[in-house]
Amino acid sequence: MTPKEALDQLARAAAELRNQLEYLREIGVNELTARSRPPAARYSAKNEVPLADSTGEHAASPISISRGKQQTFFSEIGNPSNGTQDSSLESIRADIGECTRCKLSQNRTNIVFGEGSPQARLMFVGEGPGADEDRTGRPFVGRAGQLLDRMIEAMKFKREEVYIANVVKCRPPGNRTPERDEVSTCEPFLFRQIAVIKPAVIVTLGLPALQCLLKTSESISRARGNWREWNGIKVMPTFHPAYLLRSPDKKRETWEDLLKVMQFLLSST
Ligand code: URA
Ligand code: URA
């Protein structure tokens, strides 16, 4: 590595760290110590083992999760193929084609399929593309997406290590909530993406994603922070980052939800 490359790498790491610290400061987390137990521990379900490393210390503080450990738990989980399953993300994308199955196709610029690691242990499901996503064909790249990036980084993940998708893959006009027929037409593709990726945890962002996966009439305020399941996969409902931009006081609750997710992912490695 040349000195310039080393400096660039250092600058990128510093920028990433600053980002994380900014998110944490915004949500009111001012002190981080390697041994502090995360608030999530208070809520852990009975059947979940509290996180402890071999010395008996709690290893669950956001900043005590080393890159090394993180890479281990990503690389160990493969995507076992039984040869008869729904093949690949590419084939799902191919089946969507130049979709005209619902009326959202009339106004879209790009289909926003989703992106990230096909081996992701952590998957986020949002509502549907906004203007920036429609323009670029990529999920969560606008203002809400930048907040999601900070949330992902605060969880000690890289964006490319997780998978990000939406309930509907075309932008609803004026960013309105997707309608029932649009969701029912599009959701089979999301379900196939989940089945191929087989994440350990799905975080649903906002009400439409919660309703799509859990077919519940509960409010997001009631449902958030409580573990659910979709076909054997753990689901953690939380607020949508666009909502957090409007109601920053809710960031603290979302952070608690994300801590539960981090804790589960570490304990189930
Ligand atoms: N909001 C969403 O729900 N999804 C995106 O991809 C962007 C914004
Ligand atoms: N309604 C939503 O759709 N999402 C939120 O996060 C909050 C309210």
Short mmCIF file of C-alpha atoms and ligand atoms in Angstrom, two decimals:
data_model
loop_
_atom_site.label_atom_id
_atom_site.label_comp_id
_atom_site.label_asym_id
_atom_site.label_seq_id
_atom_site.Cartn_x
_atom_site.Cartn_y
_atom_site.Cartn_z
CA MET A 1 0.00 0.00 0.00
CA THR A 2 1.30 3.44 -0.88
CA PRO A 3 1.31 6.19 1.75
CA LYS A 4 -1.46 7.90 -0.20
CA GLU A 5 -3.62 4.77 -0.18
CA ALA A 6 -3.04 4.38 3.54
CA LEU A 7 -4.05 7.98 4.13
CA ASP A 8 -7.18 7.57 2.00
CA GLN A 9 -8.13 4.48 3.92
CA LEU A 10 -7.62 6.29 7.19
CA ALA A 11 -9.71 9.23 5.98
CA ARG A 12 -12.54 6.90 5.00
CA ALA A 13 -12.44 5.16 8.38
CA ALA A 14 -12.47 8.51 10.16
CA ALA A 15 -15.45 9.71 8.09
CA GLU A 16 -17.35 6.52 8.88
CA LEU A 17 -16.64 6.86 12.58
CA ARG A 18 -17.71 10.49 12.59
CA ASN A 19 -20.96 9.47 10.92
CA GLN A 20 -21.67 6.88 13.57
CA LEU A 21 -20.86 9.20 16.40
CA GLU A 22 -23.12 11.85 14.90
CA TYR A 23 -26.02 9.43 14.74
CA LEU A 24 -25.43 8.30 18.31
CA ARG A 25 -25.17 11.88 19.54
CA GLU A 26 -28.39 12.80 17.75
CA ILE A 27 -30.24 10.04 19.53
CA GLY A 28 -28.86 11.17 22.84
CA VAL A 29 -26.17 8.56 23.39
CA ASN A 30 -23.29 10.60 24.76
CA GLU A 31 -21.26 8.03 26.57
CA LEU A 32 -19.95 4.82 25.18
CA THR A 33 -17.76 2.57 27.20
CA ALA A 34 -16.56 -0.81 26.14
CA ARG A 35 -18.14 -2.51 29.10
CA SER A 36 -21.47 -0.77 29.27
CA ARG A 37 -24.41 -3.03 28.75
CA PRO A 38 -26.73 -1.89 25.99
CA PRO A 39 -30.28 -0.93 26.95
CA ALA A 40 -31.47 -3.82 24.79
CA ALA A 41 -30.30 -6.28 27.40
CA ARG A 42 -33.13 -5.23 29.67
CA TYR A 43 -35.69 -6.43 27.20
CA SER A 44 -34.12 -9.65 25.99
CA ALA A 45 -36.59 -12.48 25.73
CA LYS A 46 -36.32 -15.33 28.21
CA ASN A 47 -35.03 -17.79 25.71
CA GLU A 48 -32.20 -15.57 24.58
CA VAL A 49 -28.85 -15.98 26.20
CA PRO A 50 -27.37 -12.76 27.49
CA LEU A 51 -24.28 -11.83 25.58
CA ALA A 52 -21.06 -12.62 27.30
CA ASP A 53 -17.63 -13.28 25.96
CA SER A 54 -15.36 -16.01 27.25
CA THR A 55 -14.21 -13.90 30.16
CA GLY A 56 -17.76 -13.34 31.27
CA GLU A 57 -17.74 -9.71 30.23
CA HIS A 58 -20.67 -8.44 28.28
CA ALA A 59 -19.62 -8.13 24.72
CA ALA A 60 -22.66 -6.34 23.47
CA SER A 61 -21.68 -2.70 23.65
CA PRO A 62 -21.98 -1.14 20.23
CA ILE A 63 -18.35 -0.19 20.18
CA SER A 64 -16.99 -3.44 21.52
CA ILE A 65 -18.00 -5.37 18.42
CA SER A 66 -14.83 -5.63 16.46
CA ARG A 67 -14.60 -5.75 12.73
CA GLY A 68 -12.95 -9.14 13.05
CA LYS A 69 -15.92 -10.64 14.76
CA GLN A 70 -18.29 -9.03 12.37
CA GLN A 71 -16.53 -10.46 9.37
CA THR A 72 -16.58 -13.88 10.96
CA PHE A 73 -20.28 -13.90 11.35
CA PHE A 74 -20.86 -12.75 7.84
CA SER A 75 -18.49 -15.15 6.17
CA GLU A 76 -19.58 -18.21 8.09
CA ILE A 77 -23.16 -18.07 6.99
CA GLY A 78 -23.46 -19.40 3.52
CA ASN A 79 -26.59 -19.74 1.47
CA PRO A 80 -27.14 -23.47 1.39
CA SER A 81 -28.70 -24.44 -1.86
CA ASN A 82 -30.80 -27.55 -2.15
CA GLY A 83 -30.81 -27.38 -5.91
CA THR A 84 -34.57 -27.09 -6.18
CA GLN A 85 -35.12 -23.77 -4.48
CA ASP A 86 -35.98 -20.43 -5.94
CA SER A 87 -32.52 -20.12 -7.43
CA SER A 88 -31.15 -16.63 -7.25
CA LEU A 89 -31.84 -12.94 -6.88
CA GLU A 90 -30.96 -12.58 -10.56
CA SER A 91 -33.76 -14.91 -11.59
CA ILE A 92 -36.23 -13.02 -9.41
CA ARG A 93 -35.16 -9.79 -11.07
CA ALA A 94 -35.52 -11.45 -14.46
CA ASP A 95 -39.05 -12.60 -13.58
CA ILE A 96 -40.01 -9.03 -12.68
CA GLY A 97 -38.84 -7.95 -16.11
CA GLU A 98 -40.18 -4.63 -17.40
CA CYS A 99 -43.12 -5.05 -15.06
CA THR A 100 -46.58 -3.70 -15.87
CA ARG A 101 -48.48 -5.87 -13.37
CA CYS A 102 -49.82 -2.89 -11.41
CA LYS A 103 -50.59 0.77 -12.03
CA LEU A 104 -47.40 1.98 -10.33
CA SER A 105 -45.58 0.97 -13.50
CA GLN A 106 -47.21 3.88 -15.36
CA ASN A 107 -45.26 6.59 -13.55
CA ARG A 108 -42.00 4.93 -12.65
CA THR A 109 -38.63 5.70 -14.14
CA ASN A 110 -36.74 2.73 -12.70
CA ILE A 111 -37.72 -0.45 -10.92
CA VAL A 112 -35.98 -0.47 -7.54
CA PHE A 113 -35.30 -4.14 -6.97
CA GLY A 114 -33.16 -3.93 -3.83
CA GLU A 115 -29.45 -4.31 -3.19
CA GLY A 116 -26.88 -5.68 -0.81
CA SER A 117 -25.30 -8.96 0.06
CA PRO A 118 -27.12 -12.12 -1.04
CA GLN A 119 -25.67 -13.68 2.12
CA ALA A 120 -26.86 -10.91 4.41
CA ARG A 121 -27.81 -11.93 7.93
CA LEU A 122 -29.58 -8.61 8.32
CA MET A 123 -32.22 -7.33 5.91
CA PHE A 124 -34.16 -4.07 5.92
CA VAL A 125 -37.56 -3.75 4.29
CA GLY A 126 -38.89 -0.29 3.52
CA GLU A 127 -42.08 0.88 1.89
CA GLY A 128 -41.34 1.85 -1.67
CA PRO A 129 -39.04 4.02 -3.77
CA GLY A 130 -39.14 7.80 -3.46
CA ALA A 131 -38.01 10.30 -6.06
CA ASP A 132 -34.27 9.70 -5.64
CA GLU A 133 -34.70 5.94 -5.72
CA ASP A 134 -36.95 6.12 -8.80
CA ARG A 135 -34.32 8.22 -10.54
CA THR A 136 -31.36 6.00 -9.64
CA GLY A 137 -32.95 2.55 -9.40
CA ARG A 138 -31.39 2.05 -5.95
CA PRO A 139 -33.18 1.69 -2.59
CA PHE A 140 -32.80 4.23 0.18
CA VAL A 141 -30.45 6.74 -1.43
CA GLY A 142 -32.37 9.94 -0.58
CA ARG A 143 -32.57 11.72 2.77
CA ALA A 144 -34.24 8.79 4.52
CA GLY A 145 -31.62 6.55 2.97
CA GLN A 146 -28.82 8.65 4.39
CA LEU A 147 -30.33 8.26 7.83
CA LEU A 148 -30.67 4.51 7.24
CA ASP A 149 -26.97 4.44 6.29
CA ARG A 150 -26.13 6.05 9.63
CA MET A 151 -28.31 3.55 11.46
CA ILE A 152 -26.56 0.67 9.67
CA GLU A 153 -23.15 2.10 10.48
CA ALA A 154 -24.13 2.69 14.10
CA MET A 155 -24.99 -1.03 14.19
CA LYS A 156 -21.43 -1.73 13.06
CA PHE A 157 -22.44 -3.02 9.68
CA LYS A 158 -21.49 -1.80 6.27
CA ARG A 159 -24.28 -1.05 3.87
CA GLU A 160 -22.98 -3.65 1.43
CA GLU A 161 -23.10 -6.36 4.10
CA VAL A 162 -26.85 -6.05 4.65
CA TYR A 163 -29.68 -6.32 2.14
CA ILE A 164 -32.14 -3.49 1.54
CA ALA A 165 -35.45 -3.91 -0.26
CA ASN A 166 -38.95 -2.47 -0.34
CA VAL A 167 -42.51 -3.74 -0.29
CA VAL A 168 -43.24 -2.20 -3.70
CA LYS A 169 -40.56 -1.78 -6.33
CA CYS A 170 -41.99 1.20 -8.20
CA ARG A 171 -42.47 4.69 -6.82
CA PRO A 172 -46.02 5.54 -5.75
CA PRO A 173 -46.99 8.95 -7.20
CA GLY A 174 -46.16 11.76 -4.76
CA ASN A 175 -44.78 9.15 -2.35
CA ARG A 176 -48.25 8.11 -1.27
CA THR A 177 -48.62 4.88 0.68
CA PRO A 178 -48.77 1.87 -1.63
CA GLU A 179 -52.33 0.62 -2.10
CA ARG A 180 -53.54 -2.85 -1.25
CA ASP A 181 -53.61 -4.14 -4.83
CA GLU A 182 -50.12 -2.75 -5.48
CA VAL A 183 -48.76 -4.48 -2.38
CA SER A 184 -50.43 -7.78 -3.15
CA THR A 185 -49.11 -7.70 -6.72
CA CYS A 186 -45.53 -6.86 -5.73
CA GLU A 187 -45.03 -8.65 -2.40
CA PRO A 188 -44.40 -12.12 -3.87
CA PHE A 189 -41.12 -10.78 -5.26
CA LEU A 190 -40.08 -9.49 -1.83
CA PHE A 191 -41.02 -12.83 -0.30
CA ARG A 192 -38.88 -14.62 -2.88
CA GLN A 193 -35.97 -12.28 -2.16
CA ILE A 194 -36.25 -13.08 1.55
CA ALA A 195 -36.47 -16.80 0.83
CA VAL A 196 -33.29 -16.70 -1.25
CA ILE A 197 -31.32 -14.50 1.15
CA LYS A 198 -32.57 -16.24 4.29
CA PRO A 199 -31.48 -13.46 6.63
CA ALA A 200 -31.35 -14.14 10.37
CA VAL A 201 -33.25 -10.92 11.04
CA ILE A 202 -35.53 -8.67 9.03
CA VAL A 203 -36.01 -5.11 10.26
CA THR A 204 -39.25 -3.67 8.92
CA LEU A 205 -39.16 0.10 8.50
CA GLY A 206 -42.53 1.75 9.01
CA LEU A 207 -46.11 0.56 8.89
CA PRO A 208 -46.48 -0.73 5.30
CA ALA A 209 -43.51 -3.10 5.70
CA LEU A 210 -44.84 -4.31 9.05
CA GLN A 211 -48.28 -4.92 7.58
CA CYS A 212 -46.91 -6.62 4.50
CA LEU A 213 -44.84 -9.17 6.40
CA LEU A 214 -47.02 -9.71 9.45
CA LYS A 215 -50.52 -9.09 8.13
CA THR A 216 -51.32 -7.26 11.34
CA SER A 217 -53.59 -4.32 12.07
CA GLU A 218 -51.46 -3.22 15.02
CA SER A 219 -50.04 0.27 15.11
CA ILE A 220 -46.35 0.75 14.55
CA SER A 221 -45.98 2.29 18.01
CA ARG A 222 -47.36 -0.87 19.59
CA ALA A 223 -45.55 -3.33 17.37
CA ARG A 224 -42.11 -1.76 17.30
CA GLY A 225 -39.42 -3.19 19.48
CA ASN A 226 -41.11 -6.58 19.79
CA TRP A 227 -39.74 -9.64 18.08
CA ARG A 228 -42.01 -11.24 15.51
CA GLU A 229 -41.54 -13.97 12.99
CA TRP A 230 -42.03 -14.42 9.27
CA ASN A 231 -41.74 -18.04 8.16
CA GLY A 232 -39.23 -18.82 10.87
CA ILE A 233 -37.21 -15.63 10.34
CA LYS A 234 -37.03 -13.13 13.20
CA VAL A 235 -38.64 -9.79 12.42
CA MET A 236 -38.02 -6.57 14.33
CA PRO A 237 -40.48 -3.81 13.48
CA THR A 238 -39.26 -0.25 13.91
CA PHE A 239 -40.02 3.25 12.68
CA HIS A 240 -39.29 4.37 9.14
CA PRO A 241 -36.27 6.68 8.80
CA ALA A 242 -38.43 9.22 6.94
CA TYR A 243 -40.64 9.33 10.03
CA LEU A 244 -37.55 9.74 12.21
CA LEU A 245 -36.54 12.76 10.13
CA ARG A 246 -39.89 14.34 11.02
CA SER A 247 -39.90 13.09 14.63
CA PRO A 248 -36.28 12.98 15.77
CA ASP A 249 -37.36 12.28 19.34
CA LYS A 250 -38.27 8.76 18.17
CA LYS A 251 -34.70 7.96 17.19
CA ARG A 252 -33.95 6.76 20.67
CA GLU A 253 -36.68 4.07 20.43
CA THR A 254 -35.44 2.95 17.04
CA TRP A 255 -31.92 2.73 18.42
CA GLU A 256 -33.19 0.46 21.20
CA ASP A 257 -34.85 -1.75 18.59
CA LEU A 258 -31.62 -1.90 16.59
CA LEU A 259 -29.64 -2.81 19.71
CA LYS A 260 -31.92 -5.80 20.21
CA VAL A 261 -31.15 -6.84 16.66
CA MET A 262 -27.40 -6.47 17.18
CA GLN A 263 -27.60 -8.45 20.37
CA PHE A 264 -29.54 -11.26 18.69
CA LEU A 265 -27.15 -11.40 15.73
CA LEU A 266 -24.16 -11.67 18.01
CA SER A 267 -25.74 -14.28 20.27
CA SER A 268 -26.84 -16.46 17.35
CA THR A 269 -23.54 -16.51 15.48
N1 URA B 1 -38.37 5.08 1.53
C1 URA B 1 -38.59 3.75 1.38
O1 URA B 1 -39.47 3.17 2.00
N2 URA B 1 -37.81 3.09 0.55
C2 URA B 1 -36.82 3.64 -0.16
O2 URA B 1 -36.15 2.94 -0.90
C3 URA B 1 -36.60 5.02 0.02
C4 URA B 1 -37.39 5.71 0.86
N1 URA B 2 -46.10 5.52 10.12
C1 URA B 2 -45.26 4.84 9.33
O1 URA B 2 -45.62 4.37 8.25
N2 URA B 2 -44.00 4.67 9.72
C2 URA B 2 -43.54 5.14 10.89
O2 URA B 2 -42.39 4.92 11.17
C3 URA B 2 -44.43 5.84 11.73
C4 URA B 2 -45.70 6.01 11.32
#
